[in-house]
Coordinates of C-alpha atoms and ligand atoms in Angstrom, one line a residue:
X1 CA 0.0 0.0 0.0
X2 CA 1.2 3.4 -0.8
X3 CA 2.1 5.6 2.1
X4 CA 1.2 8.8 0.3
X5 CA -1.2 11.0 2.1
X6 CA -2.6 12.1 -1.2
X7 CA -3.8 8.6 -1.8
X8 CA -7.5 8.2 -2.6
X9 CA -10.8 9.7 -1.6
X10 CA -12.4 9.3 1.8
X11 CA -13.9 5.9 0.9
X12 CA -10.4 4.7 0.1
X13 CA -9.2 6.1 3.5
X14 CA -12.1 4.4 5.3
X15 CA -11.7 1.1 3.6
X16 CA -8.0 1.0 4.2
X17 CA -8.1 2.1 7.8
X18 CA -5.6 0.2 9.9
X19 CA -7.2 -1.7 12.7
X20 CA -5.0 -3.4 15.3
X21 CA -1.4 -3.2 16.3
X22 CA -0.1 -5.6 13.6
X23 CA -1.6 -3.6 10.7
X24 CA -0.4 -0.3 12.1
X25 CA 3.0 -1.7 13.0
X26 CA 3.4 -3.0 9.4
X27 CA 2.4 0.3 7.9
X28 CA 4.9 2.2 10.1
X29 CA 7.5 -0.5 9.9
X30 CA 7.8 -0.6 13.7
X31 CA 10.3 -3.0 15.3
X32 CA 9.1 -6.3 16.8
X33 CA 10.5 -5.1 20.1
X34 CA 8.5 -1.9 20.0
X35 CA 5.3 -3.8 19.1
X36 CA 5.8 -6.3 21.9
X37 CA 5.8 -3.6 24.6
X38 CA 2.6 -2.2 23.2
X39 CA 0.7 -5.4 22.8
X40 CA -1.1 -5.6 26.1
X41 CA -2.4 -2.0 25.9
X42 CA -3.5 -2.7 22.3
X43 CA -5.6 -5.7 23.5
X44 CA -7.3 -3.6 26.2
X45 CA -7.8 -0.6 23.9
X46 CA -7.6 -1.6 20.2
X47 CA -5.8 0.9 18.0
X48 CA -7.3 2.3 14.8
X49 CA -6.1 4.9 12.3
X50 CA -6.4 6.1 8.8
X51 CA -3.5 5.8 6.4
X52 CA -3.7 9.6 5.9
X53 CA -3.2 10.3 9.6
X54 CA -0.4 7.8 10.0
X55 CA 1.3 9.3 7.0
X56 CA 1.7 12.5 9.1
X57 CA 3.9 10.7 11.5
X58 CA 7.7 10.2 11.6
X59 CA 7.9 6.6 12.7
X60 CA 11.6 6.9 13.6
X61 CA 10.9 9.6 16.1
X62 CA 10.0 8.0 19.4
X63 CA 8.5 11.3 20.7
X64 CA 6.4 11.9 17.5
X65 CA 3.3 13.8 18.4
X66 CA 1.1 11.9 15.9
X67 CA 2.3 8.5 17.1
X68 CA 1.7 9.4 20.7
X69 CA -2.0 10.0 19.8
X70 CA -2.5 6.7 18.0
X71 CA -0.1 4.1 19.3
X72 CA -1.0 2.1 22.4
X73 CA 1.2 2.9 25.4
X74 CA 2.0 0.4 28.1
X75 CA 1.2 3.2 30.6
X76 CA -2.5 3.0 29.6
X77 CA -2.8 -0.3 31.6
X78 CA 0.1 -0.1 34.0
X79 CA -1.1 3.0 35.8
X80 CA -2.3 2.0 39.2
X81 CA -4.9 4.7 39.1
X82 CA -8.4 4.3 40.2
X83 CA -9.7 6.3 37.4
X84 CA -13.3 6.2 36.2
X85 CA -14.2 5.2 32.7
X86 CA -16.9 7.9 32.8
X87 CA -15.6 10.7 35.1
X88 CA -17.9 13.3 33.6
X89 CA -20.9 11.2 34.6
X90 CA -22.4 11.4 31.2
X91 CA -24.4 8.3 31.9
X92 CA -26.0 10.0 34.9
X93 CA -26.8 13.2 33.0
X94 CA -28.7 11.3 30.3
X95 CA -32.5 11.9 30.4
X96 CA -33.2 9.5 27.5
X97 CA -30.8 7.1 25.7
X98 CA -28.2 8.8 23.5
X99 CA -28.9 12.3 25.0
X100 CA -26.6 14.0 27.5
X101 CA -28.0 17.2 29.1
X102 CA -25.9 19.2 31.5
X103 CA -26.9 22.7 30.7
X104 CA -30.5 24.0 30.2
X105 CA -29.9 25.4 26.8
X106 CA -27.8 22.7 25.2
X107 CA -28.3 18.9 24.6
X108 CA -25.6 16.5 23.3
X109 CA -26.5 13.5 21.1
X110 CA -24.3 10.5 21.1
X111 CA -24.9 9.2 17.6
X112 CA -22.4 6.4 17.1
X113 CA -19.4 4.9 18.8
X114 CA -17.5 4.7 15.5
X115 CA -14.4 6.8 14.8
X116 CA -11.9 6.9 12.0
X117 CA -9.0 7.0 14.5
X118 CA -8.9 5.8 18.1
X119 CA -7.3 8.7 19.9
X120 CA -5.4 7.3 22.9
X121 CA -6.5 10.2 25.1
X122 CA -10.2 9.6 24.2
X123 CA -12.7 10.8 26.7
X124 CA -15.1 8.0 25.7
X125 CA -12.6 5.1 25.6
X126 CA -15.3 3.2 27.5
X127 CA -17.4 3.1 24.4
X128 CA -14.8 1.7 22.0
X129 CA -16.0 -1.2 20.1
X130 CA -19.5 -0.9 21.5
X131 CA -22.3 -0.9 18.9
X132 CA -24.0 2.4 19.7
X133 CA -25.9 3.4 16.6
X134 CA -28.5 5.9 16.0
X135 CA -31.6 3.8 15.1
X136 CA -35.2 4.8 14.6
X137 CA -36.3 4.0 18.1
X138 CA -33.6 6.0 19.7
X139 CA -34.1 8.9 17.3
X140 CA -37.8 9.1 18.0
X141 CA -37.3 9.2 21.7
X142 CA -34.5 11.8 21.4
X143 CA -36.5 14.0 19.1
X144 CA -39.5 13.8 21.3
X145 CA -37.3 15.0 24.2
X146 CA -35.8 17.8 22.1
X147 CA -39.2 19.0 20.9
X148 CA -40.7 19.1 24.4
X149 CA -37.8 20.9 26.0
X150 CA -38.2 24.3 24.4
X151 CA -35.3 25.9 26.3
X152 CA -32.8 23.8 24.3
X153 CA -31.4 26.2 21.8
X154 CA -28.4 24.2 20.7
X155 CA -27.9 20.6 19.8
X156 CA -24.4 19.1 19.8
X157 CA -23.9 16.1 17.7
X158 CA -21.2 13.9 19.2
X159 CA -20.1 10.2 19.4
X160 CA -17.8 8.7 18.3
X161 CA -17.6 10.7 15.1
X162 CA -21.1 11.8 14.0
X163 CA -19.8 12.5 10.5
X164 CA -19.2 8.8 10.0
X165 CA -22.9 8.2 10.0
X166 CA -24.3 7.3 6.7
X167 CA -24.8 10.4 4.7
X168 CA -28.5 9.8 4.2
X169 CA -29.1 9.3 8.0
X170 CA -27.1 12.4 8.8
X171 CA -29.0 14.4 6.3
X172 CA -32.3 13.2 7.7
X173 CA -31.2 14.0 11.2
X174 CA -30.1 17.5 10.3
X175 CA -33.3 18.2 8.4
X176 CA -35.3 16.9 11.4
X177 CA -33.4 19.2 13.7
X178 CA -34.0 22.1 11.3
X179 CA -37.7 21.6 11.8
X180 CA -37.5 22.2 15.6
X181 CA -38.1 25.9 15.8
X182 CA -36.3 26.5 19.2
X183 CA -33.1 24.7 18.1
X184 CA -31.2 27.6 16.5
X185 CA -27.8 26.1 16.5
X186 CA -26.4 22.7 15.6
X187 CA -22.8 22.0 16.6
X188 CA -21.1 19.0 15.2
X189 CA -18.1 17.6 17.0
X190 CA -15.9 15.7 14.6
X191 CA -12.2 14.8 14.3
X192 CA -12.5 14.1 10.6
X193 CA -10.9 17.4 9.5
X194 CA -7.8 16.1 11.3
X195 CA -7.8 12.4 10.5
X196 CA -9.8 12.1 7.3
X197 CA -10.2 15.5 5.7
X198 CA -11.0 13.9 2.3
X199 CA -14.5 13.4 3.7
X200 CA -15.3 17.1 3.1
X201 CA -16.3 17.0 -0.5
X202 CA -18.2 20.0 -1.9
X203 CA -21.5 18.1 -1.7
X204 CA -21.0 17.0 1.8
X205 CA -20.1 20.5 3.0
X206 CA -23.1 22.0 1.3
X207 CA -25.3 19.5 3.0
X208 CA -23.7 20.4 6.4
X209 CA -24.1 24.1 5.7
X210 CA -27.6 24.0 4.3
X211 CA -29.0 26.1 7.1
X212 CA -27.6 28.9 9.2
X213 CA -26.4 28.3 12.7
X214 CA -24.3 25.3 11.8
X215 CA -21.0 24.9 13.5
X216 CA -18.3 22.3 13.4
X217 CA -16.1 21.8 16.5
X218 CA -13.0 20.0 15.4
X219 CA -10.0 18.6 17.2
X220 CA -6.5 19.6 16.1
X221 CA -3.9 19.0 18.8
X222 CA -0.6 19.8 17.0
X223 CA 0.5 22.0 14.1
X224 CA 1.7 19.0 12.2
X225 CA -1.9 18.1 11.7
X226 CA -2.5 21.3 9.7
X227 CA -2.0 20.1 6.1
X228 CA -3.1 21.2 2.7
X229 CA -5.8 18.6 2.9
X230 CA -7.2 19.8 6.3
X231 CA -6.9 23.4 5.1
X232 CA -9.0 22.5 2.0
X233 CA -11.6 20.8 4.1
X234 CA -12.0 23.8 6.3
X235 CA -12.1 26.1 3.3
X236 CA -15.0 24.2 1.8
X237 CA -16.9 24.1 5.1
X238 CA -16.5 27.8 5.6
X239 CA -17.6 28.5 2.0
X240 CA -20.6 26.4 2.6
X241 CA -21.5 28.5 5.6
X242 CA -20.3 26.3 8.5
X243 CA -18.5 28.1 11.3
X244 CA -15.5 26.2 12.6
X245 CA -14.0 26.1 16.1
X246 CA -11.3 23.9 17.5
X247 CA -10.9 22.0 20.7
X248 CA -7.5 20.9 21.8
X249 CA -6.7 18.6 24.6
X250 CA -3.5 19.4 26.5
X251 CA -1.4 16.3 26.2
X252 CA 1.9 15.6 27.8
X253 CA 4.6 14.9 25.2
X254 CA 2.3 16.1 22.4
X255 CA 1.5 19.8 22.8
X256 CA 2.3 20.8 26.4
X257 CA 4.3 23.9 25.7
X258 CA 3.5 27.4 24.7
X259 CA 5.4 27.3 21.4
X260 CA 3.3 24.5 20.1
X261 CA 0.0 25.9 21.3
X262 CA 1.0 29.2 19.7
X263 CA 1.9 27.7 16.4
X264 CA -1.3 25.6 16.4
X265 CA -3.4 28.7 17.2
X266 CA -1.9 30.8 14.5
X267 CA -2.1 28.0 12.0
X268 CA -5.8 27.5 12.8
X269 CA -6.5 31.2 12.3
X270 CA -4.8 31.0 8.9
X271 CA -7.4 28.4 7.8
X272 CA -10.3 30.2 9.3
X273 CA -10.7 28.2 12.5
X274 CA -11.1 29.8 15.9
X275 CA -9.2 28.1 18.8
X276 CA -12.0 27.5 21.2
X277 CA -11.1 25.4 24.2
X278 CA -7.8 24.0 25.5
X279 CA -8.9 21.2 27.8
X280 CA -7.0 19.9 30.7
X281 CA -7.1 16.1 30.3
X282 CA -10.1 14.5 32.0
X283 CA -9.3 11.8 34.6
X284 CA -10.3 9.0 32.2
X285 CA -9.1 5.4 32.8
X286 CA -6.2 4.6 30.5
X287 CA -5.1 8.2 29.8
X288 CA -3.2 9.2 32.9
X289 CA 0.2 9.4 31.1
X290 CA -1.2 12.4 29.1
X291 CA -2.0 14.5 32.1
X292 CA 0.1 17.6 32.5
X293 CA -1.2 19.2 35.7
X294 CA -3.4 22.3 35.7
X295 CA -0.5 24.7 36.3
X296 CA 1.0 23.7 32.9
X297 CA -2.1 25.0 31.1
X298 CA -2.2 28.2 33.1
X299 CA 1.5 28.8 32.4
X300 CA 1.0 28.2 28.6
X301 CA -1.9 30.7 28.5
X302 CA 0.0 33.3 30.5
X303 CA 3.0 32.9 28.1
X304 CA 0.7 33.5 25.1
X305 CA -1.1 36.5 26.6
X306 CA 0.1 39.7 25.0
X307 CA 2.5 37.8 22.7
X308 CA 0.0 36.6 20.1
X309 CA -3.4 37.7 18.9
X310 CA -6.2 37.0 21.3
X311 CA -7.9 35.3 18.5
X312 CA -5.3 32.6 18.5
X313 CA -5.6 31.9 22.3
X314 CA -8.1 29.3 23.4
X315 CA -9.9 29.3 26.7
X316 CA -8.2 26.9 29.0
X317 CA -10.8 24.8 30.7
X318 CA -11.5 21.8 32.9
X319 CA -14.6 19.7 32.5
X320 CA -15.3 19.0 36.2
X321 CA -15.7 15.4 37.2
X322 CA -19.1 14.2 38.3
X323 CA -20.9 16.3 35.7
X324 CA -19.9 19.6 37.4
X325 CA -19.6 21.3 34.0
X326 CA -16.8 23.2 32.3
X327 CA -14.9 25.8 34.2
X328 CA -12.7 28.3 32.4
X329 CA -9.3 29.0 34.0
X330 CA -7.3 32.1 33.5
X331 CA -4.0 33.1 34.9
X332 CA -5.2 36.7 35.0
X333 CA -6.5 38.5 38.1
X334 CA -10.3 38.7 38.4
X335 CA -12.3 41.9 38.2
X336 CA -11.5 44.1 41.2
X337 CA -14.2 46.4 42.6
X338 CA -12.5 49.1 44.7
X339 CA -14.0 49.6 48.1
X340 CA -14.4 52.8 50.1
X341 CA -11.1 54.7 50.6
X342 CA -9.2 52.6 53.1
X343 CA -11.7 49.8 52.8
X344 CA -11.5 46.4 51.4
X345 CA -11.7 45.4 47.7
X346 CA -14.2 43.0 46.2
X347 CA -13.5 40.5 43.5
X348 CA -16.2 39.4 41.1
X349 CA -16.3 35.8 39.9
X350 CA -18.8 34.2 37.6
X351 CA -20.0 30.9 39.0
X352 CA -20.8 27.8 37.1
X353 CA -24.6 28.3 37.6
X354 CA -24.3 31.7 36.0
X355 CA -24.6 33.7 39.3
X356 CA -22.2 36.4 39.9
X357 CA -20.7 36.1 43.3
X358 CA -18.5 38.6 45.1
X359 CA -15.6 37.7 47.2
X360 CA -14.4 40.2 49.7
X361 CA -11.0 40.6 51.3
X362 CA -12.9 41.2 54.6
X363 CA -14.5 37.8 54.3
X364 CA -17.9 38.9 53.1
X365 CA -19.5 36.5 50.6
Ligands
PLP401 C1 -19.0 20.4 26.7 C2 -20.4 20.2 26.8 C3 -21.3 21.1 26.2 C4 -20.9 22.3 25.5 O1 -20.3 23.3 26.4 P1 -19.8 24.6 25.7 O2 -19.1 25.3 26.9 O3 -21.0 25.4 25.2 O4 -18.8 24.3 24.6 C5 -22.7 20.8 26.3 N1 -23.1 19.7 26.9 C6 -22.3 18.8 27.4 C7 -22.9 17.6 28.1 C8 -20.9 19.0 27.4 O5 -20.1 18.1 27.9

């Protein structure tokens, strides 16, 4: 098989995806020794990747940022870490099957467990290999819920990768969402611009952008992932009227320094993509070796502030365990309300539930 990343259309990429350590090891010409140390982790969490994404890697570099995201690491199963497979309690926040609702105005639909690449840092590793598919029964129940809950203004399509759904199914789903008057925004979370950008044909992009209020949240973690192909995919999406934002996960050994986050942010802006969130890794079982510590993220943001366009700087955030929601972290000081001359100052914080609370130096709440 040719290693060229130009090879083929998206069907070709999908058909030739490399499933399992042996296939990936052959493609990258990894040594027997290297494969042997990865085998147990590969059995627990089976690897999967497109030829395109693997072609971005440099297999001779043991610290390669692409390889770290796709190759099983012994640390995934060694870590004596009592981590939860579902730390964000998505199961608990699910009013009907396939729907996660944590905020009054947004609902997230889990449409499939399928992905084009198994990211080693995946938040939903627990679902790998499970057959979660959007079928008629689930769809009717979910739509019934969305129609009845009129405060839901935005629906987020997630998975797995929702853009791996059959095109006809996806189109039906989008049209059906379009008929719910109170749903003004549809956000699609997909890693395909990074791992299978060939998917974004003109036709496909036009279908996605057929109505206003369509956004795509993609997942680039490293500037190496910004290629001509991914740039073209974004260009077509934008031309079709789809807004694009990017979510990056802060990953030790992949992107945990200011220079890489800066280069990524500037590269994204160049192709019309707004860096949205930089997430601290969630405490998901099998991903501990990627965790950087919260301070690392704060330090990166503070190194970028004032040095690069604010447009290029994502919001550093943690998704709190137990369904606590996302909190934004900033290294900057909060808003200070001066007190009476000689008196105490007040600090204003915005709480998760939207309430503004003041925090006084004198201890007043
Ligand atoms: C992340 C998330 C959202 C979206 O949050 P934003 O801050 O609007 O990006 C919505 N619902 C759930 C369940 C989420 O995990």
